[in-house]
Coordinates of C-alpha atoms in Angstrom, one line a residue:
Chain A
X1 CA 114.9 3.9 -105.1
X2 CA 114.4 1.3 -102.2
X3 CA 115.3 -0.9 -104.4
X4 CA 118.7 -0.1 -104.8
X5 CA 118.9 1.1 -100.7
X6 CA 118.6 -2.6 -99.2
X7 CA 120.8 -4.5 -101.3
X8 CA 123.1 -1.2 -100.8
X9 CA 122.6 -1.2 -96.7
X10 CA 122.7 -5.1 -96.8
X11 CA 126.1 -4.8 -98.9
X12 CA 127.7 -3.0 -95.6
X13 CA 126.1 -4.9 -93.2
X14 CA 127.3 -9.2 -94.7
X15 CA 130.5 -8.7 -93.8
X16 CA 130.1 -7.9 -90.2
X17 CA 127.9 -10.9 -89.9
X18 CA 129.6 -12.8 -92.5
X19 CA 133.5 -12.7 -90.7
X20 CA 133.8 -14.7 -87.9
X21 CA 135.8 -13.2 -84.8
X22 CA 139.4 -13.3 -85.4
X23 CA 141.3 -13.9 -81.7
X24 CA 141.8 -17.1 -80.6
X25 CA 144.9 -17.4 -78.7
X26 CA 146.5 -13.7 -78.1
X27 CA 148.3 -11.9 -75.5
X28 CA 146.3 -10.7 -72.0
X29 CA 147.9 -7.7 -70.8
X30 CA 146.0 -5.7 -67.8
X31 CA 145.7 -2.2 -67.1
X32 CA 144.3 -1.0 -64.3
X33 CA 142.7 2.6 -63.5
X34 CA 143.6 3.6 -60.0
X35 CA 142.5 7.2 -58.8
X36 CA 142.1 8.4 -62.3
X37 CA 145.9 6.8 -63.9
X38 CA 146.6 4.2 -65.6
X39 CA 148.7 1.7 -63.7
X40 CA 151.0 1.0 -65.3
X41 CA 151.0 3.9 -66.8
X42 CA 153.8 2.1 -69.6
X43 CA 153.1 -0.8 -70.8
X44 CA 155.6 -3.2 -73.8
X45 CA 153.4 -5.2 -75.8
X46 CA 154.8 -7.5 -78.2
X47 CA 154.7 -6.4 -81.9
X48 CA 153.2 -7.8 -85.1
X49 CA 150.8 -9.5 -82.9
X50 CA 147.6 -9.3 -81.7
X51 CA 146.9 -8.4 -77.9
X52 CA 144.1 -8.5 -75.9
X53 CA 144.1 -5.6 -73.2
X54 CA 141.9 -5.8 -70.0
X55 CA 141.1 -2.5 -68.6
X56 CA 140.4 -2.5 -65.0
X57 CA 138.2 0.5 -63.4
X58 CA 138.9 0.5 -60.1
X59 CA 137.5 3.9 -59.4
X60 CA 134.0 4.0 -59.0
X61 CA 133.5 6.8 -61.8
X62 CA 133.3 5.9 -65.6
X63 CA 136.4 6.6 -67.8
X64 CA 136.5 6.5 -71.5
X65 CA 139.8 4.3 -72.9
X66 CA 140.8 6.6 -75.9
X67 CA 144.0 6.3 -78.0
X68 CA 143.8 8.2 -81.8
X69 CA 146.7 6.2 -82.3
X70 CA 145.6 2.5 -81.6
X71 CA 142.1 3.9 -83.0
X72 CA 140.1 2.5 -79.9
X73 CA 137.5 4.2 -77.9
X74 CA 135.6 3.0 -75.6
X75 CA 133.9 3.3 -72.2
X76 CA 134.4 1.3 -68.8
X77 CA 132.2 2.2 -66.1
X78 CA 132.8 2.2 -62.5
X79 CA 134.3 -0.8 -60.8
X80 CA 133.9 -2.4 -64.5
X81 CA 136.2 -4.2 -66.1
X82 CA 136.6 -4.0 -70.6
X83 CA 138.4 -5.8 -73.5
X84 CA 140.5 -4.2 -76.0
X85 CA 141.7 -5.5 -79.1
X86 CA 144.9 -4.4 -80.3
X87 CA 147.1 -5.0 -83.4
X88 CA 148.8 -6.2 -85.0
X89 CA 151.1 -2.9 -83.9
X90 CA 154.7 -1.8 -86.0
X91 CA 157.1 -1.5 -83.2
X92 CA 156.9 2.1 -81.7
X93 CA 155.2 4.1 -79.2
X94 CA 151.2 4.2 -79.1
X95 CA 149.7 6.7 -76.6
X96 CA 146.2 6.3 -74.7
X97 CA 144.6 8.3 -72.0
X98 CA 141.3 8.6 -70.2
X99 CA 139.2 11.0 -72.1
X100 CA 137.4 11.9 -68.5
X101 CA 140.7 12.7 -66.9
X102 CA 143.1 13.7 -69.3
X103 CA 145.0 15.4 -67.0
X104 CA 146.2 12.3 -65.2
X105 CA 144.8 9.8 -67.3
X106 CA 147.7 9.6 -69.2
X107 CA 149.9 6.3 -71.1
X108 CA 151.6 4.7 -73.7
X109 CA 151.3 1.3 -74.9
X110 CA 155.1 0.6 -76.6
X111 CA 154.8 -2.4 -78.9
X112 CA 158.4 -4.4 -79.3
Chain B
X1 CA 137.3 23.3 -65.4
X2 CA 139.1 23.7 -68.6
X3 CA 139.0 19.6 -68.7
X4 CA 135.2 19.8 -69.0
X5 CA 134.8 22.8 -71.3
X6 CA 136.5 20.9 -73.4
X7 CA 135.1 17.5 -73.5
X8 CA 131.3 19.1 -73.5
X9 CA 132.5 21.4 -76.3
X10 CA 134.1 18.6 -78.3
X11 CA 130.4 16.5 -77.9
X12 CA 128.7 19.0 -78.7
X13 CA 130.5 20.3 -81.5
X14 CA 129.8 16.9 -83.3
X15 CA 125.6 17.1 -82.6
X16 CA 125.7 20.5 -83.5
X17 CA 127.6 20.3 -86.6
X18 CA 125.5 17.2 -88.2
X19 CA 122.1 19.5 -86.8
X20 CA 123.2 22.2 -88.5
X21 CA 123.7 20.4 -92.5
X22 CA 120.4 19.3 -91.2
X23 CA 118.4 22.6 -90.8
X24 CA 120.6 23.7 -93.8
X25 CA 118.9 20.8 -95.7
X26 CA 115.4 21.5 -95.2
X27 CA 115.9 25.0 -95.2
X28 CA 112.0 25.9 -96.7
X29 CA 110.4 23.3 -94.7
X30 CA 108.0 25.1 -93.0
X31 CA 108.4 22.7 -89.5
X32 CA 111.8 22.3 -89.7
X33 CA 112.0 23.7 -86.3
X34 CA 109.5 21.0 -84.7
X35 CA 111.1 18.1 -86.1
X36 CA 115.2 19.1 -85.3
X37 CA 113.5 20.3 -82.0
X38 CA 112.0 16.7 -81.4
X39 CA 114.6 15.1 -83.1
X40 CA 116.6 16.9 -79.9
X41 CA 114.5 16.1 -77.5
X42 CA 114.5 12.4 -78.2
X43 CA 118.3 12.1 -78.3
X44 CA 118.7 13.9 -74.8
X45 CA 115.9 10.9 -73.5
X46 CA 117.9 8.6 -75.5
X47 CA 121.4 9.8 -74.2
X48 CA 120.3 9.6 -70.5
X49 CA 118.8 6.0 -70.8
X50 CA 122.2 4.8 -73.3
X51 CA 124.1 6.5 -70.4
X52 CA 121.8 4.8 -67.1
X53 CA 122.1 1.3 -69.5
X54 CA 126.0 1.7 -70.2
X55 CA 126.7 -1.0 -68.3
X56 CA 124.6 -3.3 -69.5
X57 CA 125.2 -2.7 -73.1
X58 CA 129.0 -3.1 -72.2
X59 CA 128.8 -6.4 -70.9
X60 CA 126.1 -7.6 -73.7
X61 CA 127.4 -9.2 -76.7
X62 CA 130.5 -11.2 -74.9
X63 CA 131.8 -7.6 -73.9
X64 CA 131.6 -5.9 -77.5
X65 CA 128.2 -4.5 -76.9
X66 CA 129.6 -1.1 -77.0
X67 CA 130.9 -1.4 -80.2
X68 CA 128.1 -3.0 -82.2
X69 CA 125.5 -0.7 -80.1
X70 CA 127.6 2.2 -81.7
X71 CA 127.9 0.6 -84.7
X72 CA 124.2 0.0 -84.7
X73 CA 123.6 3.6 -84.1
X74 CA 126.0 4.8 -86.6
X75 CA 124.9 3.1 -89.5
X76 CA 121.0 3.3 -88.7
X77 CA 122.1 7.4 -89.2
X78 CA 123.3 6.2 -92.7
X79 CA 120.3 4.5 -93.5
X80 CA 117.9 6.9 -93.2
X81 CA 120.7 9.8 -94.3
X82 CA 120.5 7.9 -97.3
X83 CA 116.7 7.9 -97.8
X84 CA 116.7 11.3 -97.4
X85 CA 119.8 11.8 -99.5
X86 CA 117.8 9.5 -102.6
X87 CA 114.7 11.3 -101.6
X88 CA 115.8 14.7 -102.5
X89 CA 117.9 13.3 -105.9
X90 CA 114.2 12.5 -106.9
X91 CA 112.9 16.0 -106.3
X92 CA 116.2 18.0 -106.6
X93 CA 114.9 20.2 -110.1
X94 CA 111.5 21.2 -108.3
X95 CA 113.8 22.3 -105.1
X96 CA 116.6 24.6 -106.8
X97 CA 113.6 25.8 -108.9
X98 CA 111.0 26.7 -105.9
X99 CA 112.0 26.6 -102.5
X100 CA 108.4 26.1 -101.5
X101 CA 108.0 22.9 -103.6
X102 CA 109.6 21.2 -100.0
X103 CA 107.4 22.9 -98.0
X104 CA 104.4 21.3 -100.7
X105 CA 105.5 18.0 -100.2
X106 CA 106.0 17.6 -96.8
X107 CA 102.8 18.4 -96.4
X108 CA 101.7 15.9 -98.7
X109 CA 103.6 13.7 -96.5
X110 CA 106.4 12.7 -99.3
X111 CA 109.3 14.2 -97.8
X112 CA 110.8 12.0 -95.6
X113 CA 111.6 14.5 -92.5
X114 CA 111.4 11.7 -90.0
X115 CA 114.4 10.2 -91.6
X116 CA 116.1 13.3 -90.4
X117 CA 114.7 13.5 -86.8
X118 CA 115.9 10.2 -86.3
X119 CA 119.5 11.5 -87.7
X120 CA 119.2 14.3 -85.0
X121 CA 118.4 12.2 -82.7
X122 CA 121.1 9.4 -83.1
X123 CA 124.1 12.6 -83.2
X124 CA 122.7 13.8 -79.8
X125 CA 122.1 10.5 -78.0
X126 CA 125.7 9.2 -78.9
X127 CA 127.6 12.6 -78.1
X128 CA 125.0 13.3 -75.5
X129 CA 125.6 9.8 -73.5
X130 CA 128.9 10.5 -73.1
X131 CA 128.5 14.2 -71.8
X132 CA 126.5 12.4 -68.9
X133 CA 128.4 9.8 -67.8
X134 CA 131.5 11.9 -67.7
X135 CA 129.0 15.0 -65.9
X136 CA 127.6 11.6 -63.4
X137 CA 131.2 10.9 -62.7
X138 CA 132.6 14.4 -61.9
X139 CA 129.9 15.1 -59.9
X140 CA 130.1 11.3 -58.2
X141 CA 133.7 12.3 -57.2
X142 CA 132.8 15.7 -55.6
X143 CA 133.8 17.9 -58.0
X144 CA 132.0 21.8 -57.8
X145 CA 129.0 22.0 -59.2
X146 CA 130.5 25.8 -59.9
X147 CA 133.3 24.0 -62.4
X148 CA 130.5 21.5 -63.2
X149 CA 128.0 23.6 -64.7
X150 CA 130.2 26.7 -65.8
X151 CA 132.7 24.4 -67.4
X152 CA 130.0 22.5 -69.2
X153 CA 128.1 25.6 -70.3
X154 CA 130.8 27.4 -71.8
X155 CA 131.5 24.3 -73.6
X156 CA 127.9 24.0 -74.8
X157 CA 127.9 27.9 -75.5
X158 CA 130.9 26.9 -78.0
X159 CA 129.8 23.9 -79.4
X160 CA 126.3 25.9 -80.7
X161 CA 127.9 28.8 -81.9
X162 CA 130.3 26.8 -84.0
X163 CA 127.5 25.1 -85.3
X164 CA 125.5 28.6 -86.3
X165 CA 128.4 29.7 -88.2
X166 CA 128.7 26.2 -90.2
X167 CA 124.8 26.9 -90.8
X168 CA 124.6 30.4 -91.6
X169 CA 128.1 30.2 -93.6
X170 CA 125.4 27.2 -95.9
X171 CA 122.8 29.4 -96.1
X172 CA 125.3 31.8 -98.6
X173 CA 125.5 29.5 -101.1
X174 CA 123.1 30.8 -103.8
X175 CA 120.1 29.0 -104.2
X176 CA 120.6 27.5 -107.2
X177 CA 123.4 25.3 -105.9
X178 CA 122.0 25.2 -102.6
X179 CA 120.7 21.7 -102.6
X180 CA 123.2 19.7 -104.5
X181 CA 125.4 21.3 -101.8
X182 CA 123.7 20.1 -98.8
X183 CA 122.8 16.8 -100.4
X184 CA 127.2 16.5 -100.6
X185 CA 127.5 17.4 -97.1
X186 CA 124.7 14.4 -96.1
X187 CA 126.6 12.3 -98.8
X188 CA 130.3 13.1 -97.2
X189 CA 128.5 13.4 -93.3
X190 CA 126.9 9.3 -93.9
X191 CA 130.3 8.4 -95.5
X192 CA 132.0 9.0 -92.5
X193 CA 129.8 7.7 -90.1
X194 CA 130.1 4.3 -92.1
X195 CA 133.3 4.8 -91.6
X196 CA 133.0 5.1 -88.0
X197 CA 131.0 2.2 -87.9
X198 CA 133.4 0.4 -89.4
X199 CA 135.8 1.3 -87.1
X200 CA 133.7 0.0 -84.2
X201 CA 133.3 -3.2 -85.5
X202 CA 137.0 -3.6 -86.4
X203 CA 137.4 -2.8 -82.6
X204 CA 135.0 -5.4 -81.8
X205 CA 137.3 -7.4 -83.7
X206 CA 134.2 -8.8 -86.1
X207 CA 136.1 -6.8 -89.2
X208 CA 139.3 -7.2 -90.0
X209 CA 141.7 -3.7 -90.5
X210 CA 142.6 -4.9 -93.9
X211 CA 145.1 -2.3 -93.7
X212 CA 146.3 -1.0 -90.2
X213 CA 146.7 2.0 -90.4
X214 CA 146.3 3.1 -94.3
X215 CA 148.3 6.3 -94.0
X216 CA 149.1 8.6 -91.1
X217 CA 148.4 12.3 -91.4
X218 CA 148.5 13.1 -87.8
X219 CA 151.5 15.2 -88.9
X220 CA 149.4 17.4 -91.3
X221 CA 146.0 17.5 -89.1
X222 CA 145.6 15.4 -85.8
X223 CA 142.0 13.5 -85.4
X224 CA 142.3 15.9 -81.3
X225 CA 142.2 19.0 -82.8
X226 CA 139.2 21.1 -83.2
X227 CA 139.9 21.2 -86.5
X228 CA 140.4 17.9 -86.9
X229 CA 137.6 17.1 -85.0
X230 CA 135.4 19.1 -87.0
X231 CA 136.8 17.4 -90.5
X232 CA 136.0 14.5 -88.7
X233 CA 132.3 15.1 -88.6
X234 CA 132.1 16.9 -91.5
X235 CA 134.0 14.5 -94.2
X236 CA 135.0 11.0 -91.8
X237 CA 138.4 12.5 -91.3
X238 CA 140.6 10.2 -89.3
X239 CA 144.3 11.0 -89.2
X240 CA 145.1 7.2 -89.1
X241 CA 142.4 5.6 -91.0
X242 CA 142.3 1.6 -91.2
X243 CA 141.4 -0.1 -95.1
X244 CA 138.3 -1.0 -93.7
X245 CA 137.1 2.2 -92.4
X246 CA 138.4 3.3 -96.5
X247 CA 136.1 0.3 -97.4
X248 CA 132.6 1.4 -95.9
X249 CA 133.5 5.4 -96.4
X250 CA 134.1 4.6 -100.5
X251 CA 131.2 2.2 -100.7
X252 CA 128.7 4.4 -99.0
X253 CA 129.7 7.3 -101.4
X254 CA 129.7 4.8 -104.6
X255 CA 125.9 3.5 -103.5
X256 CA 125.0 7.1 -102.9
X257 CA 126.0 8.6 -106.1
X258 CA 124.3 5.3 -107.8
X259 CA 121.3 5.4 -106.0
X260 CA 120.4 9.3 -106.5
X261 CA 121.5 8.8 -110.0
X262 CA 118.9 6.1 -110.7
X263 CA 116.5 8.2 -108.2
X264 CA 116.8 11.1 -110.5
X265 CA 116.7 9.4 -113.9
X266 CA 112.9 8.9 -114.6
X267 CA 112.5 12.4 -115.8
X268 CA 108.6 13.5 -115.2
X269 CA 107.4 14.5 -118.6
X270 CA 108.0 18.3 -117.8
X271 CA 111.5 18.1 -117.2
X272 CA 112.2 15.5 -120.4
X273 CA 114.2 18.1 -122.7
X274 CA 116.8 18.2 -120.4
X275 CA 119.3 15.0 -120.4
X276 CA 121.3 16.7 -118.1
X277 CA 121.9 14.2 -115.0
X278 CA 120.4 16.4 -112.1
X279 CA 120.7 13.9 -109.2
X280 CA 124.2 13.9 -108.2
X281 CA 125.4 16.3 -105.9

């Protein structure tokens, strides 16, 4: 049965190792947490493209970058700073929030 | 207060749903209890050190150390998922037949129950991590321990009973199925998390989406609903999946199914009148 396992396990794991990263020369677009919300709180992205987002903690508690839509997740402490992939979007409306604070952490990313 | 009910619930739910196919799946095994209870304790110690390292791992890997630290996490769960998936294909006739054939061969050291602990252990330490950083930063900003605590018990209350009735609701499926049944939850429940994986490392931008997203079903089911979230755990449900998230989820199945069959095939001698294929779930 191992066997079979590695070249099964190995099978998932090539193509992580064997693609090489695929941003060279997108879009920075900065969003900054202030107080628990996103500033801004709206932000137009260009569409069909892909985008690099900086997200700036400026609080000195961790937040968690969520968006089901944009399919991201992740974590930037206190006074840290994180980079987000996104896109290439469709033109149209992509809600994120802070999964810490979702009662102010609230946004939308609106791709054009 | 609500606020943290629900994000401790949601964590937990995830932990407690993968624990419970767990204890469903060595139902029999005499220590069951020991290893999911270490496999517990270990992912608490792990989630508090992931959560006192966050930082760190953030900033490691050019900023993407999140994402392949999760995607580490995520498909080292598959891995040994899998052994114990291939493992029990091999001895799945001797199990329906005698439930205390398990118990036998874990003590003959065969049955690979560390696999399992580990599984345990991953769940907790990646839903646990989160729980404390989010508890460290309510508590940083001065929130009441009253909210704090109740908030987060309540949540944890839910999150465990959920996963009772997930584990009792197993334990009515008659023995003779029982097994194969449990061996498709690990299948579906190490299918997803490859698929989570994936998703991880498309975020870190080292996989490509192939397809962005494949479909969208939010309008039928949305990935923040309990149920959803549940779905999610259970069978990889995403509402917005990406092709490459398809890609891992289908191939993990496809390997699993292969791999138990082959596991299964050498019938022992006994069991040679029968050409039925016993291994797949």
């Amino acid at each position: 049965m191992r066997r079979f396992l590695l070249p099964a396990l190995l099978a998932l794991a090539l193509p992580a190792i064997a693609v090489p990263a695929l941003a060279a020369d997108a879009k920075e677009y900065t969003l900054t947490l202030r107080k628990n919300r996103f500033v801004p709180a709206q932000l137009t992205v260009p569409a069909n493209t892909k985008v690099k987002l900086i997200i700036v903690n400026e609080d000195s508690t961790p937040e968690e970058f969520e968006s089901h839509e944009l399919n991201r997740e992740k974590i930037v402490m206190g006074k840290g700073k994180i980079t987000v992939w996104v896109g290439p979007l469709k033109p149209g409306r992509y809600p994120f929030f802070g999964e810490f604070h979702m009662d102010t952490a609230q946004g939308v990313l609106i791709a054009k | 207060m609500l606020g943290n009910l629900l994000l401790v619930f949601r964590e937990v739910l995830e932990a407690a749903l993968i624990i419970s196919i767990v204890a469903a799946a060595t139902r029999g095994v005499p220590t069951r209890g020991l290893w999911i209870g270490a496999g517990i304790a270990l992912g608490l110690v792990g989630a508090a050190v992931v959560a006192a390292f966050a930082g760190a791992i953030g900033d490691s890997m050019s900023g993407m150390g999140q994402e392949w630290f999760n995607a580490g996490v995520l498909l080292a769960a598959v891995v040994m998922i899998s052994w114990h998936v291939v493992w029990m294909a091999r001895h799945s006739r001797e199990l329906s037949m005698q439930m205390k054939a398990v118990g036998t061969a874990v003590s003959q050291g065969s049955r690979p129950m560390t696999a399992l602990l580990v599984v345990v252990a991953l769940a907790v330490l990646r839903e646990g991590s989160e729980v404390v950083l989010f508890g460290y930063g309510l508590m940083a900003s001065g929130a009441s321990m009253a909210s704090l605590v109740g908030g987060g018990l309540i949540g944890l209350a839910l999150g465990v009973a959920v996963g009772l009735a997930l584990y009792f609701g197993l334990l009515k499926i008659p023995v003779r199925h029982f097994f194969s049944a449990t061996n498709a939850l690990l299948v579906l429940l190490a299918a997803g998390l490859a698929s989570s994986a994936a998703g991880k490392l498309v975020q870190a931008d080292v996989l490509p989406t192939l397809v962005d997203p494949l479909w969208d079903s939010s309008w039928l089911l949305t990935d923040e609903s309990v149920v959803g979230n549940m779905m999610h755990v259970l069978v990889g449900y995403t509402a917005q999946p990406s092709g490459m998230q398809l890609v891992f989820y289908a191939a993990t199945v496809v390997l699993l199914l292969i791999g138990m069959r082959l596991s299964g095939a050498p019938a022992p001698a006994k069991a040679a009148q029968s050409p039925a294929p016993r291994a797949l779930a």
